[in-house]
Amino acid sequence: MKFPIDVDYYRFPTLAYKRRKLFGNMSNKSDKLHKQVVREQQKRIKPGECQKYVRMVIDAGFLHISVGQELLQQINSTDLKYEIRSLPIGNCIIWERNIGQHTIVPGSSGSALDEAWKMENHVLHWIGESNMHHSQQEQRACLGHKLRIAFPDCQYTVALPKLRHSKHSSGSQDPSGLIELQLLHQLHVEQLGTPESQELLCLLQRYTKAIAETPYKKQRDESLGLFKKYLANDKKQCVRVEQGNGYGRLWQQHLNRLPLVTLEVAESIIAQYPCPKKLLDHFSDDPTAVQSLADLKIKRCNGPQPLHTERRIGNVLSNKLYTLYNARDPNALI
C-alpha cells in the first residue's frame, strides 16, 4: 500500500511512524476480513454443507389439507429446514438461502439480530385432486399468469396427483389440461403417485438438494471450458487437464483401466506411442501393427538392471487394444 509523502515525517518522525503503522494494520485487517468472507461463502456453497443454508417456505394453506398435514409430519423426521408462512398464492412452496448477513429484529432495542435470507428463483405449486376436474379449467388457465405476478422471474413447477383414467367414472380427469399448462403456460408438471405426501416429500428433497448445489455447479462450469470440464472432473481416479498439461497422465490413466495393463506396461506403451493418435495411426497404416505391439518390451522400474527379465506386451493384450480401437460393433467383447 502506497502512502503520500508525509511532511510531518521530518518534523515529527514518531507521529508519522505511528500513522503509517496504523494504516498498515487497517489494511491487514481488511485483507483478513475479505479472505474470511470468501472462505465463508465457499463453505456455504460446498456440496454436503450447502443444504444447511437453504430452507423451504411452505404456505400456511398446507395446514388445512390432509396432504399438507402428512407432509409436515414427515418433514420433521428429515434434515430439511422449513418455515410456515402465508404466501401470495395458496399451496405454494418457495426456497430461501441464508446469505450470511444479520439484520436487526424489528421492535428490538438493537441487540437482537436475525439472519438474512434471499429467495431462490424456484416455486412449486400443489394442485389437489379436487382442483383437477373440468369445473376448475378456467382457474388452471390463469395459474401461470398468477404465478408470474406473485413470483416474477422464477421457474415454476406444478405438482399434482397422477391422473386416473376410467371409462365408467364421471370423475375421470382429462390430461389435456396438463398439456396446456406445459405448452401454453410454460409450467413444469410433476405427477405424483400414492402415497401423495411421501412422493411430494421425495420431490422436495430432490429440489432442495439441486437448488442448494446450484451456485457451486455454476461456479465450477464458469471456471471450465466446454471440453475441459469433462477432463477436469473432481471425482476419484479422474485426471485434471489444464493449459495443455495432463494429457500424458490422462493417456496413462486410460491404459491402466484396461485389464492386464499395469503401470510398467502403460509406461512402455506410452514410450512408443506418446498419444492415442500415434497408436491409431500405427494400427491403420501398418498391417503388422498388432504383432509389433505384441513384441514391444516392457520396461522394468524396480530392482537392479542385471536382474531384470525381458517381458513382452504379448499377443493377448495387443489384440485387445486393436479390438478396442478398431471394432465397429458396439457389442464386441474385448
mmCIF file of C-alpha atoms in Angstrom:
data_model
loop_
_atom_site.group_PDB
_atom_site.id
_atom_site.type_symbol
_atom_site.label_atom_id
_atom_site.label_comp_id
_atom_site.label_asym_id
_atom_site.label_seq_id
_atom_site.Cartn_x
_atom_site.Cartn_y
_atom_site.Cartn_z
ATOM 1 C CA MET A 1 0.000 0.000 0.000
ATOM 2 C CA LYS A 2 1.472 3.374 -1.040
ATOM 3 C CA PHE A 3 1.240 6.404 1.206
ATOM 4 C CA PRO A 4 1.619 10.063 0.209
ATOM 5 C CA ILE A 5 4.707 11.922 1.294
ATOM 6 C CA ASP A 6 4.169 12.990 4.858
ATOM 7 C CA VAL A 7 5.610 16.402 5.697
ATOM 8 C CA ASP A 8 5.291 15.631 9.397
ATOM 9 C CA TYR A 9 7.729 12.748 8.963
ATOM 10 C CA TYR A 10 10.678 15.142 9.156
ATOM 11 C CA ARG A 11 9.200 17.273 11.906
ATOM 12 C CA PHE A 12 7.570 14.505 13.978
ATOM 13 C CA PRO A 13 9.108 11.156 12.941
ATOM 14 C CA THR A 14 7.473 9.235 15.809
ATOM 15 C CA LEU A 15 3.983 10.509 14.921
ATOM 16 C CA ALA A 16 4.466 9.695 11.233
ATOM 17 C CA TYR A 17 5.661 6.189 12.080
ATOM 18 C CA LYS A 18 2.597 5.548 14.230
ATOM 19 C CA ARG A 19 0.344 6.829 11.456
ATOM 20 C CA ARG A 20 1.923 4.522 8.883
ATOM 21 C CA LYS A 21 1.725 1.591 11.277
ATOM 22 C CA LEU A 22 -1.961 2.326 11.928
ATOM 23 C CA PHE A 23 -2.756 2.417 8.198
ATOM 24 C CA GLY A 24 -0.813 -0.808 7.685
ATOM 25 C CA ASN A 25 -2.748 -2.584 10.441
ATOM 26 C CA MET A 26 -6.042 -1.385 8.975
ATOM 27 C CA SER A 27 -5.043 -2.723 5.561
ATOM 28 C CA ASN A 28 -4.068 -6.109 7.011
ATOM 29 C CA LYS A 29 -7.334 -6.356 8.922
ATOM 30 C CA SER A 30 -9.276 -5.501 5.771
ATOM 31 C CA ASP A 31 -7.490 -8.226 3.799
ATOM 32 C CA LYS A 32 -8.091 -10.770 6.549
ATOM 33 C CA LEU A 33 -11.786 -9.903 6.707
ATOM 34 C CA HIS A 34 -12.077 -10.190 2.930
ATOM 35 C CA LYS A 35 -10.416 -13.616 2.914
ATOM 36 C CA GLN A 36 -12.635 -14.728 5.780
ATOM 37 C CA VAL A 37 -15.756 -13.668 3.871
ATOM 38 C CA VAL A 38 -14.580 -15.532 0.752
ATOM 39 C CA ARG A 39 -13.907 -18.684 2.775
ATOM 40 C CA GLU A 40 -17.320 -18.438 4.394
ATOM 41 C CA GLN A 41 -19.033 -18.021 1.024
ATOM 42 C CA GLN A 42 -17.191 -21.010 -0.439
ATOM 43 C CA LYS A 43 -18.173 -23.077 2.577
ATOM 44 C CA ARG A 44 -21.829 -22.171 2.117
ATOM 45 C CA ILE A 45 -21.918 -23.459 -1.470
ATOM 46 C CA LYS A 46 -19.797 -26.567 -0.898
ATOM 47 C CA PRO A 47 -21.676 -29.836 -1.578
ATOM 48 C CA GLY A 48 -22.591 -31.522 1.665
ATOM 49 C CA GLU A 49 -22.678 -28.207 3.545
ATOM 50 C CA CYS A 50 -24.861 -26.102 1.263
ATOM 51 C CA GLN A 51 -28.152 -27.711 2.311
ATOM 52 C CA LYS A 52 -27.668 -26.361 5.835
ATOM 53 C CA TYR A 53 -28.131 -22.835 4.464
ATOM 54 C CA VAL A 54 -31.264 -23.482 2.376
ATOM 55 C CA ARG A 55 -34.782 -23.714 3.735
ATOM 56 C CA MET A 56 -38.271 -24.154 2.341
ATOM 57 C CA VAL A 57 -41.057 -21.666 2.934
ATOM 58 C CA ILE A 58 -44.344 -23.577 2.990
ATOM 59 C CA ASP A 59 -47.629 -21.758 2.559
ATOM 60 C CA ALA A 60 -49.918 -21.833 5.581
ATOM 61 C CA GLY A 61 -52.656 -23.309 3.406
ATOM 62 C CA PHE A 62 -50.956 -26.706 3.634
ATOM 63 C CA LEU A 63 -52.068 -26.867 7.275
ATOM 64 C CA HIS A 64 -55.693 -27.175 6.163
ATOM 65 C CA ILE A 65 -55.343 -30.073 3.710
ATOM 66 C CA SER A 66 -54.621 -33.700 4.525
ATOM 67 C CA VAL A 67 -51.645 -33.941 2.167
ATOM 68 C CA GLY A 68 -50.042 -30.920 3.794
ATOM 69 C CA GLN A 69 -50.553 -32.231 7.317
ATOM 70 C CA GLU A 70 -48.995 -35.578 6.456
ATOM 71 C CA LEU A 71 -46.179 -33.814 4.616
ATOM 72 C CA LEU A 72 -45.248 -31.664 7.613
ATOM 73 C CA GLN A 73 -45.152 -34.700 9.886
ATOM 74 C CA GLN A 74 -42.787 -36.473 7.502
ATOM 75 C CA ILE A 75 -40.575 -33.405 7.015
ATOM 76 C CA ASN A 76 -39.974 -33.246 10.761
ATOM 77 C CA SER A 77 -38.245 -36.629 10.569
ATOM 78 C CA THR A 78 -35.784 -35.411 7.901
ATOM 79 C CA ASP A 79 -32.966 -32.859 7.790
ATOM 80 C CA LEU A 80 -34.962 -30.414 5.668
ATOM 81 C CA LYS A 81 -35.382 -26.924 7.095
ATOM 82 C CA TYR A 82 -38.673 -25.141 6.599
ATOM 83 C CA GLU A 83 -40.801 -22.237 7.735
ATOM 84 C CA ILE A 84 -44.568 -21.847 7.535
ATOM 85 C CA ARG A 85 -45.690 -18.508 6.175
ATOM 86 C CA SER A 86 -48.638 -17.054 4.249
ATOM 87 C CA LEU A 87 -47.585 -16.723 0.609
ATOM 88 C CA PRO A 88 -49.283 -14.636 -2.121
ATOM 89 C CA ILE A 89 -50.689 -17.815 -3.710
ATOM 90 C CA GLY A 90 -52.001 -20.683 -1.646
ATOM 91 C CA ASN A 91 -50.424 -24.145 -1.567
ATOM 92 C CA CYS A 92 -47.071 -22.867 -2.820
ATOM 93 C CA ILE A 93 -43.563 -23.711 -1.662
ATOM 94 C CA ILE A 94 -40.541 -21.499 -2.251
ATOM 95 C CA TRP A 95 -36.895 -21.776 -1.240
ATOM 96 C CA GLU A 96 -34.683 -19.265 0.557
ATOM 97 C CA ARG A 97 -30.915 -19.176 1.066
ATOM 98 C CA ASN A 98 -29.055 -17.814 4.078
ATOM 99 C CA ILE A 99 -26.738 -15.120 2.690
ATOM 100 C CA GLY A 100 -24.571 -14.892 5.803
ATOM 101 C CA GLN A 101 -25.705 -11.458 6.979
ATOM 102 C CA HIS A 102 -27.673 -10.345 10.013
ATOM 103 C CA THR A 103 -30.433 -7.783 10.342
ATOM 104 C CA ILE A 104 -31.885 -6.114 13.418
ATOM 105 C CA VAL A 105 -35.129 -7.683 14.567
ATOM 106 C CA PRO A 106 -37.978 -5.132 14.289
ATOM 107 C CA GLY A 107 -39.198 -3.930 17.663
ATOM 108 C CA SER A 108 -35.986 -4.818 19.480
ATOM 109 C CA SER A 109 -33.547 -2.421 21.079
ATOM 110 C CA GLY A 110 -30.871 -3.292 18.518
ATOM 111 C CA SER A 111 -29.244 -6.147 20.396
ATOM 112 C CA ALA A 112 -31.364 -8.889 18.774
ATOM 113 C CA LEU A 113 -30.151 -9.956 15.330
ATOM 114 C CA ASP A 114 -31.876 -12.111 12.761
ATOM 115 C CA GLU A 115 -30.353 -13.974 9.810
ATOM 116 C CA ALA A 116 -30.944 -12.557 6.345
ATOM 117 C CA TRP A 117 -32.484 -14.860 3.736
ATOM 118 C CA LYS A 118 -32.724 -14.426 -0.014
ATOM 119 C CA MET A 119 -35.413 -16.073 -2.124
ATOM 120 C CA GLU A 120 -34.342 -18.524 -4.818
ATOM 121 C CA ASN A 121 -35.974 -18.468 -8.245
ATOM 122 C CA HIS A 122 -37.923 -21.715 -7.863
ATOM 123 C CA VAL A 123 -41.608 -22.043 -6.985
ATOM 124 C CA LEU A 124 -43.605 -25.233 -6.534
ATOM 125 C CA HIS A 125 -47.402 -25.137 -6.547
ATOM 126 C CA TRP A 126 -49.533 -28.037 -5.345
ATOM 127 C CA ILE A 127 -52.850 -28.755 -7.085
ATOM 128 C CA GLY A 128 -55.091 -31.088 -5.160
ATOM 129 C CA GLU A 129 -57.340 -33.696 -6.717
ATOM 130 C CA SER A 130 -60.416 -31.539 -6.171
ATOM 131 C CA ASN A 131 -58.962 -28.802 -8.391
ATOM 132 C CA MET A 132 -58.300 -31.095 -11.340
ATOM 133 C CA HIS A 133 -61.896 -31.528 -12.526
ATOM 134 C CA HIS A 134 -63.351 -29.784 -15.556
ATOM 135 C CA SER A 135 -65.007 -27.151 -13.362
ATOM 136 C CA GLN A 136 -61.556 -25.839 -12.427
ATOM 137 C CA GLN A 137 -60.334 -25.467 -16.018
ATOM 138 C CA GLU A 138 -60.581 -21.665 -16.016
ATOM 139 C CA GLN A 139 -58.630 -21.429 -12.773
ATOM 140 C CA ARG A 140 -55.873 -23.617 -14.210
ATOM 141 C CA ALA A 141 -55.712 -21.405 -17.283
ATOM 142 C CA CYS A 142 -54.980 -18.367 -15.079
ATOM 143 C CA LEU A 143 -52.496 -20.199 -12.863
ATOM 144 C CA GLY A 144 -49.423 -19.356 -14.933
ATOM 145 C CA HIS A 145 -50.333 -15.666 -15.034
ATOM 146 C CA LYS A 146 -50.925 -15.550 -11.276
ATOM 147 C CA LEU A 147 -47.627 -17.265 -10.510
ATOM 148 C CA ARG A 148 -45.673 -14.831 -12.684
ATOM 149 C CA ILE A 149 -47.270 -11.846 -10.975
ATOM 150 C CA ALA A 150 -46.738 -13.183 -7.441
ATOM 151 C CA PHE A 151 -43.246 -14.599 -8.064
ATOM 152 C CA PRO A 152 -41.636 -12.841 -11.052
ATOM 153 C CA ASP A 153 -38.540 -14.189 -12.829
ATOM 154 C CA CYS A 154 -38.848 -17.684 -11.378
ATOM 155 C CA GLN A 155 -39.057 -21.253 -12.576
ATOM 156 C CA TYR A 156 -42.446 -22.765 -11.846
ATOM 157 C CA THR A 157 -43.328 -26.373 -11.090
ATOM 158 C CA VAL A 158 -46.857 -27.686 -10.685
ATOM 159 C CA ALA A 159 -47.193 -30.874 -8.633
ATOM 160 C CA LEU A 160 -50.418 -32.854 -8.637
ATOM 161 C CA PRO A 161 -51.688 -36.409 -8.113
ATOM 162 C CA LYS A 162 -51.273 -38.797 -11.022
ATOM 163 C CA LEU A 163 -54.287 -38.755 -13.321
ATOM 164 C CA ARG A 164 -56.736 -41.637 -13.121
ATOM 165 C CA HIS A 165 -58.468 -42.734 -16.310
ATOM 166 C CA SER A 166 -61.758 -44.569 -16.157
ATOM 167 C CA LYS A 167 -64.363 -45.162 -18.847
ATOM 168 C CA HIS A 168 -67.228 -45.619 -16.394
ATOM 169 C CA SER A 169 -66.384 -42.939 -13.842
ATOM 170 C CA SER A 170 -67.729 -39.452 -14.405
ATOM 171 C CA GLY A 171 -64.934 -38.009 -12.293
ATOM 172 C CA SER A 172 -62.164 -39.153 -14.591
ATOM 173 C CA GLN A 173 -59.632 -36.458 -15.311
ATOM 174 C CA ASP A 174 -58.700 -35.008 -18.676
ATOM 175 C CA PRO A 175 -54.933 -34.856 -19.380
ATOM 176 C CA SER A 176 -55.411 -32.023 -21.878
ATOM 177 C CA GLY A 177 -55.330 -29.539 -19.003
ATOM 178 C CA LEU A 178 -51.816 -30.643 -18.078
ATOM 179 C CA ILE A 179 -50.684 -30.321 -21.679
ATOM 180 C CA GLU A 180 -51.974 -26.757 -21.727
ATOM 181 C CA LEU A 181 -50.066 -25.955 -18.547
ATOM 182 C CA GLN A 182 -46.821 -27.152 -20.113
ATOM 183 C CA LEU A 183 -47.184 -25.887 -23.686
ATOM 184 C CA LEU A 184 -49.227 -22.703 -23.294
ATOM 185 C CA HIS A 185 -48.118 -21.528 -19.861
ATOM 186 C CA GLN A 186 -44.561 -22.972 -19.733
ATOM 187 C CA LEU A 187 -45.107 -24.664 -16.377
ATOM 188 C CA HIS A 188 -43.230 -27.820 -15.475
ATOM 189 C CA VAL A 189 -45.687 -30.509 -14.341
ATOM 190 C CA GLU A 190 -44.857 -33.306 -11.894
ATOM 191 C CA GLN A 191 -47.426 -36.081 -11.440
ATOM 192 C CA LEU A 192 -47.072 -37.875 -8.121
ATOM 193 C CA GLY A 193 -48.150 -41.379 -7.246
ATOM 194 C CA THR A 194 -49.503 -42.666 -3.980
ATOM 195 C CA PRO A 195 -48.998 -42.016 -1.151
ATOM 196 C CA GLU A 196 -49.035 -38.411 -2.301
ATOM 197 C CA SER A 197 -47.387 -36.953 0.800
ATOM 198 C CA GLN A 198 -44.442 -39.358 0.544
ATOM 199 C CA GLU A 199 -43.992 -38.678 -3.168
ATOM 200 C CA LEU A 200 -44.176 -34.931 -2.550
ATOM 201 C CA LEU A 201 -41.549 -35.220 0.187
ATOM 202 C CA CYS A 202 -39.174 -37.059 -2.166
ATOM 203 C CA LEU A 203 -39.726 -34.359 -4.782
ATOM 204 C CA LEU A 204 -38.949 -31.610 -2.265
ATOM 205 C CA GLN A 205 -35.770 -33.392 -1.178
ATOM 206 C CA ARG A 206 -34.541 -33.575 -4.772
ATOM 207 C CA TYR A 207 -35.397 -29.938 -5.420
ATOM 208 C CA THR A 208 -33.763 -28.748 -2.196
ATOM 209 C CA LYS A 209 -30.547 -30.607 -2.969
ATOM 210 C CA ALA A 210 -30.445 -29.306 -6.550
ATOM 211 C CA ILE A 211 -31.181 -25.713 -5.509
ATOM 212 C CA ALA A 212 -28.564 -25.823 -2.746
ATOM 213 C CA GLU A 213 -25.840 -27.081 -5.111
ATOM 214 C CA THR A 214 -26.675 -24.708 -7.982
ATOM 215 C CA PRO A 215 -24.162 -21.927 -7.036
ATOM 216 C CA TYR A 216 -21.311 -24.440 -6.727
ATOM 217 C CA LYS A 217 -22.080 -26.038 -10.089
ATOM 218 C CA LYS A 218 -22.388 -22.646 -11.792
ATOM 219 C CA GLN A 219 -19.048 -21.566 -10.347
ATOM 220 C CA ARG A 220 -17.419 -24.799 -11.495
ATOM 221 C CA ASP A 221 -18.862 -24.542 -15.010
ATOM 222 C CA GLU A 222 -17.712 -20.933 -15.372
ATOM 223 C CA SER A 223 -14.138 -21.863 -14.479
ATOM 224 C CA LEU A 224 -14.027 -24.706 -17.002
ATOM 225 C CA GLY A 225 -14.384 -24.673 -20.744
ATOM 226 C CA LEU A 226 -16.841 -26.675 -22.792
ATOM 227 C CA PHE A 227 -14.350 -29.501 -23.332
ATOM 228 C CA LYS A 228 -12.122 -29.198 -20.284
ATOM 229 C CA LYS A 229 -14.931 -29.780 -17.815
ATOM 230 C CA TYR A 230 -15.153 -33.390 -18.963
ATOM 231 C CA LEU A 231 -11.442 -33.875 -18.353
ATOM 232 C CA ALA A 232 -11.184 -31.890 -15.119
ATOM 233 C CA ASN A 233 -13.663 -33.894 -13.103
ATOM 234 C CA ASP A 234 -13.368 -33.715 -9.341
ATOM 235 C CA LYS A 235 -14.236 -37.365 -8.775
ATOM 236 C CA LYS A 236 -11.863 -40.125 -7.792
ATOM 237 C CA GLN A 237 -9.490 -41.558 -10.431
ATOM 238 C CA CYS A 238 -10.021 -38.604 -12.759
ATOM 239 C CA VAL A 239 -7.221 -36.536 -14.264
ATOM 240 C CA ARG A 240 -7.212 -32.747 -14.320
ATOM 241 C CA VAL A 241 -6.143 -31.313 -17.669
ATOM 242 C CA GLU A 242 -5.297 -27.631 -17.521
ATOM 243 C CA GLN A 243 -3.487 -25.418 -20.050
ATOM 244 C CA GLY A 244 -2.232 -28.390 -22.039
ATOM 245 C CA ASN A 245 -0.801 -30.196 -19.018
ATOM 246 C CA GLY A 246 -2.087 -33.600 -18.024
ATOM 247 C CA TYR A 247 -2.797 -35.272 -21.366
ATOM 248 C CA GLY A 248 0.018 -37.776 -20.852
ATOM 249 C CA ARG A 249 -1.282 -38.626 -17.389
ATOM 250 C CA LEU A 250 -4.785 -38.991 -18.846
ATOM 251 C CA TRP A 251 -3.479 -41.379 -21.547
ATOM 252 C CA GLN A 252 -1.722 -43.425 -18.871
ATOM 253 C CA GLN A 253 -4.819 -43.497 -16.670
ATOM 254 C CA HIS A 254 -6.878 -44.706 -19.625
ATOM 255 C CA LEU A 255 -4.499 -47.581 -20.284
ATOM 256 C CA ASN A 256 -4.383 -48.542 -16.606
ATOM 257 C CA ARG A 257 -8.144 -49.004 -16.585
ATOM 258 C CA LEU A 258 -7.802 -51.899 -19.042
ATOM 259 C CA PRO A 259 -7.243 -55.464 -17.806
ATOM 260 C CA LEU A 260 -3.662 -56.786 -17.878
ATOM 261 C CA VAL A 261 -2.252 -53.236 -18.064
ATOM 262 C CA THR A 262 -0.021 -52.424 -15.115
ATOM 263 C CA LEU A 263 1.913 -49.205 -14.587
ATOM 264 C CA GLU A 264 5.015 -50.678 -16.240
ATOM 265 C CA VAL A 265 3.013 -51.862 -19.260
ATOM 266 C CA ALA A 266 1.339 -48.465 -19.636
ATOM 267 C CA GLU A 267 4.666 -46.618 -19.472
ATOM 268 C CA SER A 268 6.157 -48.937 -22.103
ATOM 269 C CA ILE A 269 3.234 -48.295 -24.459
ATOM 270 C CA ILE A 270 3.379 -44.536 -23.857
ATOM 271 C CA ALA A 271 7.124 -44.500 -24.578
ATOM 272 C CA GLN A 272 6.396 -45.968 -28.025
ATOM 273 C CA TYR A 273 3.066 -44.164 -28.616
ATOM 274 C CA PRO A 274 3.012 -40.807 -26.739
ATOM 275 C CA CYS A 275 -0.649 -40.207 -27.597
ATOM 276 C CA PRO A 276 -3.630 -42.327 -28.713
ATOM 277 C CA LYS A 277 -3.438 -40.943 -32.261
ATOM 278 C CA LYS A 278 0.030 -42.427 -32.724
ATOM 279 C CA LEU A 279 -1.319 -45.856 -31.817
ATOM 280 C CA LEU A 280 -4.378 -45.474 -34.055
ATOM 281 C CA ASP A 281 -2.239 -44.377 -36.998
ATOM 282 C CA HIS A 282 0.037 -47.363 -36.455
ATOM 283 C CA PHE A 283 -2.935 -49.736 -36.495
ATOM 284 C CA SER A 284 -4.333 -48.196 -39.691
ATOM 285 C CA ASP A 285 -1.054 -47.838 -41.633
ATOM 286 C CA ASP A 286 0.895 -50.975 -40.705
ATOM 287 C CA PRO A 287 -0.603 -54.448 -41.357
ATOM 288 C CA THR A 288 1.817 -55.935 -38.813
ATOM 289 C CA ALA A 289 0.989 -53.382 -36.126
ATOM 290 C CA VAL A 290 -0.614 -55.961 -33.833
ATOM 291 C CA GLN A 291 2.481 -58.151 -33.872
ATOM 292 C CA SER A 292 4.775 -55.134 -33.471
ATOM 293 C CA LEU A 293 2.853 -54.071 -30.389
ATOM 294 C CA ALA A 294 2.942 -57.625 -29.041
ATOM 295 C CA ASP A 295 6.748 -57.715 -29.391
ATOM 296 C CA LEU A 296 7.173 -54.423 -27.528
ATOM 297 C CA LYS A 297 9.376 -54.957 -24.483
ATOM 298 C CA ILE A 298 8.187 -53.902 -21.047
ATOM 299 C CA LYS A 299 10.485 -51.624 -19.104
ATOM 300 C CA ARG A 300 11.025 -52.685 -15.518
ATOM 301 C CA CYS A 301 11.140 -49.894 -12.945
ATOM 302 C CA ASN A 302 12.305 -51.691 -9.796
ATOM 303 C CA GLY A 303 15.352 -53.755 -8.963
ATOM 304 C CA PRO A 304 18.921 -53.701 -10.279
ATOM 305 C CA GLN A 305 19.393 -53.767 -14.030
ATOM 306 C CA PRO A 306 21.280 -57.119 -14.258
ATOM 307 C CA LEU A 307 18.394 -58.935 -12.560
ATOM 308 C CA HIS A 308 15.765 -57.644 -14.974
ATOM 309 C CA THR A 309 13.975 -60.229 -17.102
ATOM 310 C CA GLU A 310 12.623 -59.333 -20.506
ATOM 311 C CA ARG A 311 8.878 -59.315 -20.906
ATOM 312 C CA ARG A 312 6.711 -58.532 -23.900
ATOM 313 C CA ILE A 313 3.326 -56.893 -24.220
ATOM 314 C CA GLY A 314 2.037 -60.173 -25.596
ATOM 315 C CA ASN A 315 -0.495 -61.172 -28.211
ATOM 316 C CA VAL A 316 -3.453 -61.178 -25.825
ATOM 317 C CA LEU A 317 -3.146 -57.542 -24.766
ATOM 318 C CA SER A 318 -2.144 -56.450 -28.265
ATOM 319 C CA ASN A 319 -5.287 -57.989 -29.758
ATOM 320 C CA LYS A 320 -7.419 -56.428 -27.031
ATOM 321 C CA LEU A 321 -6.071 -52.961 -27.816
ATOM 322 C CA TYR A 322 -6.605 -53.493 -31.532
ATOM 323 C CA THR A 323 -10.198 -54.591 -30.940
ATOM 324 C CA LEU A 324 -10.831 -51.656 -28.607
ATOM 325 C CA TYR A 325 -9.720 -49.005 -31.096
ATOM 326 C CA ASN A 326 -10.871 -50.586 -34.360
ATOM 327 C CA ALA A 327 -14.074 -52.519 -33.623
ATOM 328 C CA ARG A 328 -17.257 -51.121 -35.196
ATOM 329 C CA ASP A 329 -19.637 -53.493 -33.452
ATOM 330 C CA PRO A 330 -20.826 -51.971 -30.139
ATOM 331 C CA ASN A 331 -21.451 -55.476 -28.764
ATOM 332 C CA ALA A 332 -17.933 -56.715 -29.482
ATOM 333 C CA LEU A 333 -16.158 -58.214 -26.472
ATOM 334 C CA ILE A 334 -12.675 -57.007 -25.634
#
